[in-house]
Coordinates of C-alpha atoms in Angstrom, one line a residue:
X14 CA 4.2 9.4 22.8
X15 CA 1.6 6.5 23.2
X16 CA 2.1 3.1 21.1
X17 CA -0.7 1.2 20.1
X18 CA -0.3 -1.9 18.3
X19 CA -1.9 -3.3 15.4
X20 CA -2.0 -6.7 13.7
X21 CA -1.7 -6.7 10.2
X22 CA -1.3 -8.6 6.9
X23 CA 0.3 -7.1 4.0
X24 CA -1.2 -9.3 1.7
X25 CA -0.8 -12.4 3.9
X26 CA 2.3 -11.4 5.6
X27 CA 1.5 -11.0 9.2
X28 CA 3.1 -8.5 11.0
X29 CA 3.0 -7.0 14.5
X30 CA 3.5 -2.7 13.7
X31 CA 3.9 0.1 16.3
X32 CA 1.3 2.7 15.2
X33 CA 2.6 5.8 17.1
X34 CA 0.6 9.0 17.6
X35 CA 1.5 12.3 19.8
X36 CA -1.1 12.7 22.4
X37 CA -0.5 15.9 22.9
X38 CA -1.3 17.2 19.5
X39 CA -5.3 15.6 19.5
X40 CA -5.9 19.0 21.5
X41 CA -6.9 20.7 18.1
X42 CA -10.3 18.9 18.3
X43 CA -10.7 18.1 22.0
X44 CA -14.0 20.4 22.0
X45 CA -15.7 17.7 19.4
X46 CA -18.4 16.0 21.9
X47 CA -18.4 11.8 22.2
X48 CA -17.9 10.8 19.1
X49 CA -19.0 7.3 17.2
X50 CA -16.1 5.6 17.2
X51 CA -14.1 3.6 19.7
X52 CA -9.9 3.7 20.1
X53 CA -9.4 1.7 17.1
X54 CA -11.1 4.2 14.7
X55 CA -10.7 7.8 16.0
X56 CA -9.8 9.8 13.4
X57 CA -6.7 11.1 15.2
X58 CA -4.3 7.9 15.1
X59 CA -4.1 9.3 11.3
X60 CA -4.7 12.7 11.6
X61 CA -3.6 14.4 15.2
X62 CA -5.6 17.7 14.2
X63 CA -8.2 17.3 11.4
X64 CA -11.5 19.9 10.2
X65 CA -14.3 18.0 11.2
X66 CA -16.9 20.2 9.8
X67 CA -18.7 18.2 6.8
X68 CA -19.2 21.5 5.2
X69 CA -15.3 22.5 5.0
X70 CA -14.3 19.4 3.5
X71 CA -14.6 19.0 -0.6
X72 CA -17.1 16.9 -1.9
X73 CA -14.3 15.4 -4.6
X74 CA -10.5 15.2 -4.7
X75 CA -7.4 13.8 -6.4
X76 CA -4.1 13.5 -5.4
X77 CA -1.7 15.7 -7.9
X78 CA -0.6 14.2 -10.8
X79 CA 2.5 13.9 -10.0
X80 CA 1.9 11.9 -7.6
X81 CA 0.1 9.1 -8.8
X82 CA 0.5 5.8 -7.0
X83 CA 2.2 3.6 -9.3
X84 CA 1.0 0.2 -10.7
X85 CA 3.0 -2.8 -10.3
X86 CA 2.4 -6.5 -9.5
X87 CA 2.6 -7.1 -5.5
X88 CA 4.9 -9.8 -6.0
X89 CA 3.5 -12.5 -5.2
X90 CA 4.6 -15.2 -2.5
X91 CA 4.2 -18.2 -4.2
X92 CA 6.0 -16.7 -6.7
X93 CA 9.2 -16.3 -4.9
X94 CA 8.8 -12.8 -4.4
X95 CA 11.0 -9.8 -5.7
X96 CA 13.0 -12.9 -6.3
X97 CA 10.7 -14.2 -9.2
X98 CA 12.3 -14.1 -13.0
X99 CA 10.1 -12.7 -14.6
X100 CA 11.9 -10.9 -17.9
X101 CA 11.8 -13.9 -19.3
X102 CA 10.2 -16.2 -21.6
X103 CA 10.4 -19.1 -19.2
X104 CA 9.5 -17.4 -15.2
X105 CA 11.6 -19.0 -12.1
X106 CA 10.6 -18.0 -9.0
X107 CA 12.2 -20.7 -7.0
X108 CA 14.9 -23.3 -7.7
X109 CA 17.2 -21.8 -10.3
X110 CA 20.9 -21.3 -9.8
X111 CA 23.1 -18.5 -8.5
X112 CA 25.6 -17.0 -11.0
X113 CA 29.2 -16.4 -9.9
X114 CA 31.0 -13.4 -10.6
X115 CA 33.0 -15.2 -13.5
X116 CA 29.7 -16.6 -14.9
X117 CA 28.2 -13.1 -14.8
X118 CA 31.0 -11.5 -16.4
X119 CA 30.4 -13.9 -18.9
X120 CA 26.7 -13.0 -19.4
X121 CA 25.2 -10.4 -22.1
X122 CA 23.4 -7.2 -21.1
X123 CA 20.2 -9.1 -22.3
X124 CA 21.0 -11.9 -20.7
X125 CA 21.6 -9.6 -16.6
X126 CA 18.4 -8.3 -17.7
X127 CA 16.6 -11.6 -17.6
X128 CA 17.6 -12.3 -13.7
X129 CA 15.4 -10.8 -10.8
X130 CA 15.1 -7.8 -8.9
X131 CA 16.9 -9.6 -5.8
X132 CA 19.5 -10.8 -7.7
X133 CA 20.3 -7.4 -9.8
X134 CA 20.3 -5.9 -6.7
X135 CA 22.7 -8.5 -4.8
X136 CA 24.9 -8.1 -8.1
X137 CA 24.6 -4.5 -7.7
X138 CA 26.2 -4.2 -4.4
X139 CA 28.7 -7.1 -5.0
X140 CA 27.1 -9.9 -2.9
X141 CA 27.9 -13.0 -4.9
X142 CA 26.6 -14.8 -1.6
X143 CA 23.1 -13.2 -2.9
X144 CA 21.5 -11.9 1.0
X145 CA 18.4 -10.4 -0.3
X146 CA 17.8 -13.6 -2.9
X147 CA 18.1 -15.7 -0.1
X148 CA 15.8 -13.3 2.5
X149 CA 13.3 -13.7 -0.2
X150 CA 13.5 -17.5 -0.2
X151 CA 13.1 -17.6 3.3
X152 CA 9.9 -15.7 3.7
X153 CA 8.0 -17.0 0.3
X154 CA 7.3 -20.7 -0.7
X155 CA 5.9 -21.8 -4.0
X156 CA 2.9 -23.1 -1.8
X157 CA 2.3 -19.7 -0.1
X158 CA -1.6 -18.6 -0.8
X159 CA -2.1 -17.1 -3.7
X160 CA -2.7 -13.5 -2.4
X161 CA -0.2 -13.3 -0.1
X162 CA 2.7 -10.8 -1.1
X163 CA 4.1 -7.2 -0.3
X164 CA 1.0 -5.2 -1.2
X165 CA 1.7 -3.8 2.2
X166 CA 5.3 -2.1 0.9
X167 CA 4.0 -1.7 -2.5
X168 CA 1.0 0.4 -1.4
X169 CA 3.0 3.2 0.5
X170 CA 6.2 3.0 -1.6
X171 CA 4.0 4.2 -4.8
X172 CA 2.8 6.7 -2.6
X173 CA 5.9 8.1 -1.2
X174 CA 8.2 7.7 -4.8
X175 CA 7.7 9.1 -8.3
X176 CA 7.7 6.1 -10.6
X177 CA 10.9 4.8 -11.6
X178 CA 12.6 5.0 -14.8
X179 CA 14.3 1.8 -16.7
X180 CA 18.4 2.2 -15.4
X181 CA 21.7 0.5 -16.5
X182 CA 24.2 0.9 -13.7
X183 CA 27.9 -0.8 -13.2
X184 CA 28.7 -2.4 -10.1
X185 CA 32.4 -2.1 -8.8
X186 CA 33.4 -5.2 -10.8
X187 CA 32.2 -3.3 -13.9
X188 CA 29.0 -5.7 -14.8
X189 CA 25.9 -3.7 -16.3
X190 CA 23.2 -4.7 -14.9
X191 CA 19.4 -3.5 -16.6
X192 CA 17.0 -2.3 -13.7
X193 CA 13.6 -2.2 -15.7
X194 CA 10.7 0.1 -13.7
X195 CA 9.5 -3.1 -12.5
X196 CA 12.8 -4.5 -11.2
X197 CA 13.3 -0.9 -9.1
X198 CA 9.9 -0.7 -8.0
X199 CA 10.1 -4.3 -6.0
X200 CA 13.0 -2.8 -4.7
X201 CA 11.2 0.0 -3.4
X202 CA 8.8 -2.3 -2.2
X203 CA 10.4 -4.9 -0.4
X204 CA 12.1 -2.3 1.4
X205 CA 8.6 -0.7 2.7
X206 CA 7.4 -4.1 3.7
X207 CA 10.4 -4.9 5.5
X208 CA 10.8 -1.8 7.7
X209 CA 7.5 -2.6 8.6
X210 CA 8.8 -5.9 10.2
X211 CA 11.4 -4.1 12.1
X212 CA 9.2 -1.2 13.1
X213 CA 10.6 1.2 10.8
X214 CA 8.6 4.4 10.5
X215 CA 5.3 6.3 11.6
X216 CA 2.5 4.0 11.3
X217 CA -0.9 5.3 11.8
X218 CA -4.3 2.9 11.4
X219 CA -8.3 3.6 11.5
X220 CA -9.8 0.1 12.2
X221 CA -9.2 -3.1 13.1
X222 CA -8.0 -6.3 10.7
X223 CA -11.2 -8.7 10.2
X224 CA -9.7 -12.2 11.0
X225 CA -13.1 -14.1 9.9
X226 CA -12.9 -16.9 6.3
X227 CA -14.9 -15.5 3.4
X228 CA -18.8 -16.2 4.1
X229 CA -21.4 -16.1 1.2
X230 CA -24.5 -14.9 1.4
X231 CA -24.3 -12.1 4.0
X232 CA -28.0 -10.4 4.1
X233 CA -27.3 -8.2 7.4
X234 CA -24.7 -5.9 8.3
X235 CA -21.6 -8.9 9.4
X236 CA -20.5 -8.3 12.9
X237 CA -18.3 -10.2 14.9
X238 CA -19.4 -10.0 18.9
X239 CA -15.4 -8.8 19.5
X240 CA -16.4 -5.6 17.6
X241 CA -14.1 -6.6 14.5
X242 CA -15.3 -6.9 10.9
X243 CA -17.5 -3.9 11.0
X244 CA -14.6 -1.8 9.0
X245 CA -12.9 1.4 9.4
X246 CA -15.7 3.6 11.0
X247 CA -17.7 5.7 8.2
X248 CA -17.2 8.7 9.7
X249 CA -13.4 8.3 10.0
X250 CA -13.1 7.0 6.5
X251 CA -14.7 10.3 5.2
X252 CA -12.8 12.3 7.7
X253 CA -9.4 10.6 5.9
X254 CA -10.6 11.2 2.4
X255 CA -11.4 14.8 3.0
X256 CA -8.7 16.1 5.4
X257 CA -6.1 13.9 3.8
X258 CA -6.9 13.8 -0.1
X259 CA -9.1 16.7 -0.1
X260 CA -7.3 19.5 2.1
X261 CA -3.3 18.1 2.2
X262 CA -3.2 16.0 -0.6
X263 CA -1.7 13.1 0.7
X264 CA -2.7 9.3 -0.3
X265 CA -3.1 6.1 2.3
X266 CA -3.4 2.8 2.1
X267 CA -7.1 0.9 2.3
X268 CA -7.9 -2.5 2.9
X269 CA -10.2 -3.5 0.3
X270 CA -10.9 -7.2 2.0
X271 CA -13.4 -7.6 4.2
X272 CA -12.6 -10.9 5.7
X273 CA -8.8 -12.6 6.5
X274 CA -7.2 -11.9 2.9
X275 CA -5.8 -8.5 3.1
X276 CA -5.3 -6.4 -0.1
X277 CA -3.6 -2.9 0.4
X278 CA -4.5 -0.6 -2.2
X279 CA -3.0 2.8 -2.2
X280 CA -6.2 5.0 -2.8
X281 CA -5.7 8.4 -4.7
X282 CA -9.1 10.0 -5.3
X283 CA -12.6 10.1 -3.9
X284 CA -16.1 11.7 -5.0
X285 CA -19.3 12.2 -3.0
X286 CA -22.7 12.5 -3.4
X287 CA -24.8 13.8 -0.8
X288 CA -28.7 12.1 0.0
X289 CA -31.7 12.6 2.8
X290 CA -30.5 14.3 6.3
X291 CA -32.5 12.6 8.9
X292 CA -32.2 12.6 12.6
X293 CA -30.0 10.8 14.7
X294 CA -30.8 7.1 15.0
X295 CA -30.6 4.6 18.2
X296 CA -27.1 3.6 16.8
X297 CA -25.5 7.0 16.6
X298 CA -22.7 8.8 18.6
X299 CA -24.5 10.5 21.6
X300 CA -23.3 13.7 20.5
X301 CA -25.1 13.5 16.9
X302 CA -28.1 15.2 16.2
X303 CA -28.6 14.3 12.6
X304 CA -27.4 11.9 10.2
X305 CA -27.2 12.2 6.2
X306 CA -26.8 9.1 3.5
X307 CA -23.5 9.2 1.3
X308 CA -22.6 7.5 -2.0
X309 CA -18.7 7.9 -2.0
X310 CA -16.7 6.6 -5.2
X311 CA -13.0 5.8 -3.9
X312 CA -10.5 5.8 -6.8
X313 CA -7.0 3.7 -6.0
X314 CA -4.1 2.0 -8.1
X315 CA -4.8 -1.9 -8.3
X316 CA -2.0 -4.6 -9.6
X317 CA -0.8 -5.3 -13.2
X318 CA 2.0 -7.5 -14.4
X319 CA 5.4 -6.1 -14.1
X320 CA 6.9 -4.3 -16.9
X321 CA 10.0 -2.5 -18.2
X322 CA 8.8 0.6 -19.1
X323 CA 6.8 2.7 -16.7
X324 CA 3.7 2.6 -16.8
X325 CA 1.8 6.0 -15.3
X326 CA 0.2 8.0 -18.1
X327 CA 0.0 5.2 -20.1
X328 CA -3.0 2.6 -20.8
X329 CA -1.0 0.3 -18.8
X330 CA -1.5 1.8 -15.8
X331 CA -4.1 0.4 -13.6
X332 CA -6.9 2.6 -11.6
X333 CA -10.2 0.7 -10.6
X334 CA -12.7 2.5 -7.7
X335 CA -15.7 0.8 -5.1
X336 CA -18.8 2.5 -4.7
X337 CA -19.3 3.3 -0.6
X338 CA -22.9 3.3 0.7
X339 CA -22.7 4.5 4.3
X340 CA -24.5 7.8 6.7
X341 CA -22.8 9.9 8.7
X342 CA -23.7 11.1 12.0
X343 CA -23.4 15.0 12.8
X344 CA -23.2 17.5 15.9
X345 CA -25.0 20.3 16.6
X346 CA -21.9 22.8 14.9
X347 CA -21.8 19.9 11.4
X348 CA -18.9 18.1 13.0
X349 CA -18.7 14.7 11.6
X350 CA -18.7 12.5 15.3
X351 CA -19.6 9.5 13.4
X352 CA -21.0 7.0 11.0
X353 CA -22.6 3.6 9.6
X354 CA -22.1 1.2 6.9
X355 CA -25.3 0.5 4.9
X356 CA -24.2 -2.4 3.1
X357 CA -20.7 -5.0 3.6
X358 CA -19.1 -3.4 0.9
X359 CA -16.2 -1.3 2.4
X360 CA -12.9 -1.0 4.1
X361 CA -11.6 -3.2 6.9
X362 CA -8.9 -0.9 8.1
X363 CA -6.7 2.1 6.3
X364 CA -3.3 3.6 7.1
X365 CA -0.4 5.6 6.4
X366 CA 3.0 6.0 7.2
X367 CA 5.5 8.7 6.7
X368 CA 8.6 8.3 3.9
X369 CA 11.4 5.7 4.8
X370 CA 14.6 7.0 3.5
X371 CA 16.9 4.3 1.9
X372 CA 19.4 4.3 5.0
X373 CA 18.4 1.4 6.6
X374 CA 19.6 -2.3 7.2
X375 CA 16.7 -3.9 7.9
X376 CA 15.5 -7.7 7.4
X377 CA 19.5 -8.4 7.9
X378 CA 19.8 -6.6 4.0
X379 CA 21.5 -3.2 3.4
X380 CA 19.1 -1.6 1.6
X381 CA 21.5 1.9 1.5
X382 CA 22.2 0.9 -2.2
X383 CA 18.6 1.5 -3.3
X384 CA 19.0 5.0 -3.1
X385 CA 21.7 5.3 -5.7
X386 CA 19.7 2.9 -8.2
X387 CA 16.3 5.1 -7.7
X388 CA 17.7 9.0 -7.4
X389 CA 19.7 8.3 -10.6
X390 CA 16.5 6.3 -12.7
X391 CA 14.1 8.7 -11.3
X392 CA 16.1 11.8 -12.9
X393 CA 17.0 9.9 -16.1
X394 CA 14.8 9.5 -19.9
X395 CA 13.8 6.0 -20.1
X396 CA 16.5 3.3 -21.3
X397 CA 16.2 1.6 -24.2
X398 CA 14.4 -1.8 -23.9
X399 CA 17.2 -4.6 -24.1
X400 CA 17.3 -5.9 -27.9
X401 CA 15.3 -8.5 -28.1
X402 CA 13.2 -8.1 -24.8
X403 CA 11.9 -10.9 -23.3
X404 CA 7.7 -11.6 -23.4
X405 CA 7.3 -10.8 -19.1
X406 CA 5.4 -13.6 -17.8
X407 CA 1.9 -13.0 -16.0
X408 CA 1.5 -12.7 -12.8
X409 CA -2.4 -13.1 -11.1
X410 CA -3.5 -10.2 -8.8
X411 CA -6.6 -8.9 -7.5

């Protein structure tokens, strides 16, 4: 096993990740000559055995579905996080009290339902001293940048879960407490982006992070001399798209950002369009004998506000796509060894990483109740909006 490591932001939350990969298995295409790409971008840290063969790989593709990535709101920092209030007409993210378990004993259906998904889920699992409230208020601040969040445990927990359903659930000391969609999928969020702290899971990346501001004006191709901010390599993006949405059906996560904001989207469909075959320019791999232009259309799941009800199949649901201008380079056998952007519009980096199960402590919470709240709201019909149900407040995303 080989570790490589990776710095990256989950919408501003910087974070250090093991991205693991079996050596052993990249044998499968071993016989594919020197290819275009450098460590960072070979294909294989996602994919340890892959078709390479342009001609194999279908020109569009959709993840079933079934399993469509969710939307939801990535919970923003200066928000307070999965501890925001937001099913309520007046939104706290920071500053409001702590019930007791007399005062919440005291407190209507409606009014539980009002509180946020860190303190439902504290409540939950009877810990009046609130741990996950307060791990939220230690890692957001109400001056936090605006993008900064957990799009980074959103992105593969709508990948990995079938949207939750709305769930009313007792904890021991018999309080009901309403978990709206929203309120479980933070859950399922946070829980993603804090295993990634503690190095929970299979990680696998294609690029490198771009650490550069936002610059205006960009005529030419923007290169940093360290090799960064050039993107996940062309020919390993399509590689991804084909083998992993194309052949196994299985989404990742893209960053859409191009400079030091990150926004993880998880991406769900693609389509291509072929142009002019050429030959191989001065830039190519040295193994590529020809090069063709691509128009790609990438499909993902982009923010909304959060909501009680779920939201797939419905016009609530979010799915936006970017247009990808880029060539790629090809071997003598039409093996993909390669490719080049042809304009700054695309990817900084993309990854994946296998399913969490809910049996973890991690970021000093025990996040083993989570899988009692979700296996139960993902098998039930939707519960019944509390009576009345409070206006959800807006929350700004990408």
């Amino acid at each position: 096993m080989r570790n490589k490591f990776i710095r990256l932001s989950g919408a501003g939350v910087a974070i250090a990740i093991a991205v693991i990969s079996n050596t052993s298995s990249r044998s499968a295409n071993a016989a594919v000559p020197p290819q275009g790409w450098d460590s960072n971008h070979n294909p294989t840290w996602m994919m340890p055995t892959y078709e390479a063969h342009l001609n194999l790989l279908p020109m569009e593709a959709s993840l079933p579905a079934a399993n469509t990535p969710w939307s939801d709101t990535y919970w923003p920092s200066d928000h307070g996080g999965i501890a925001f209030r937001w099913n309520t007409p007046n939104p706290q993210g920071f500053g409001y009290r702590l019930h007791s378990l007399a005062e919440l004993k005291a407190m209507t259906t409606n009014e539980v339902a009002t509180l946020s998904p860190a303190e439902k889920y504290d409540i939950y699992m009877g810990r009046y001293d609130y741990p996950l409230v307060a791990r939220e208020r230690s890692r957001t601040s109400p001056y936090a940048a605006d993008w900064e969040g957990i799009c980074h445990g959103w992105s593969p927990a709508s990948l990995h879960n079938p949207e939750p359903m709305p769930n009313y659930v007792a904890n021991r000391d018999g309080i009901i407490i309403p978990f709206g969609s929203s309120d479980i999928k933070a859950l399922l969020s946070v829980f993603y982006a804090y295993a990634s702290f503690d190095n929970i899971g299979h990680y696998r990346f294609i690029g490198t992070r771009c650490q550069s501001l936002p610059r205006r004006g960009l005529g030419r191709i923007f290169r940093r001399p360290d090799g960064t901010c050039i993107g996940a390599n062309p020919g390993a993006f399509h590689l991804a798209l084909g083998n992993m949405i194309g052949l196994t059906k299985q989404g990742f996560v893209a960053d859409l950002n191009r400079n030091l904001q990150v926004w993880n989207q998880p991406v769900l469909g693609y389509k291509s369009q072929m142009g002019r075959m050429h030959g191989a320019s001065r830039r190519a791999a040295p193994s590529a004998v020809s090069e063709i232009e691509v128009i790609t259309t990438m499909f993902y799941t982009s923010e909304i506000e959060p909501t009680f009800e779920p939201v797939v199949g419905t016009e609530a649901q979010k799915i936006e796509n970017e247009e990808y201008h880029y060539t790629i380079e090809l071997n003598g056998q039409g093996e993909i060894v390669g490719g080049e952007w042809l304009n700054n519009n695309h990817p900084d980096f993309i990854w994946s990483v296998d399913k969490i199960e809910f049996n973890e402590v991690t970021g000093s919470v025990d996040f083993t109740g989570i899988k009692d709240i979700y296996r139960t709201a993902a098998q039930m019909p939707p519960a019944p909006i509390p009576n009345p149900a409070p206006a959800p407040s807006p929350v700004p995303h990408l």
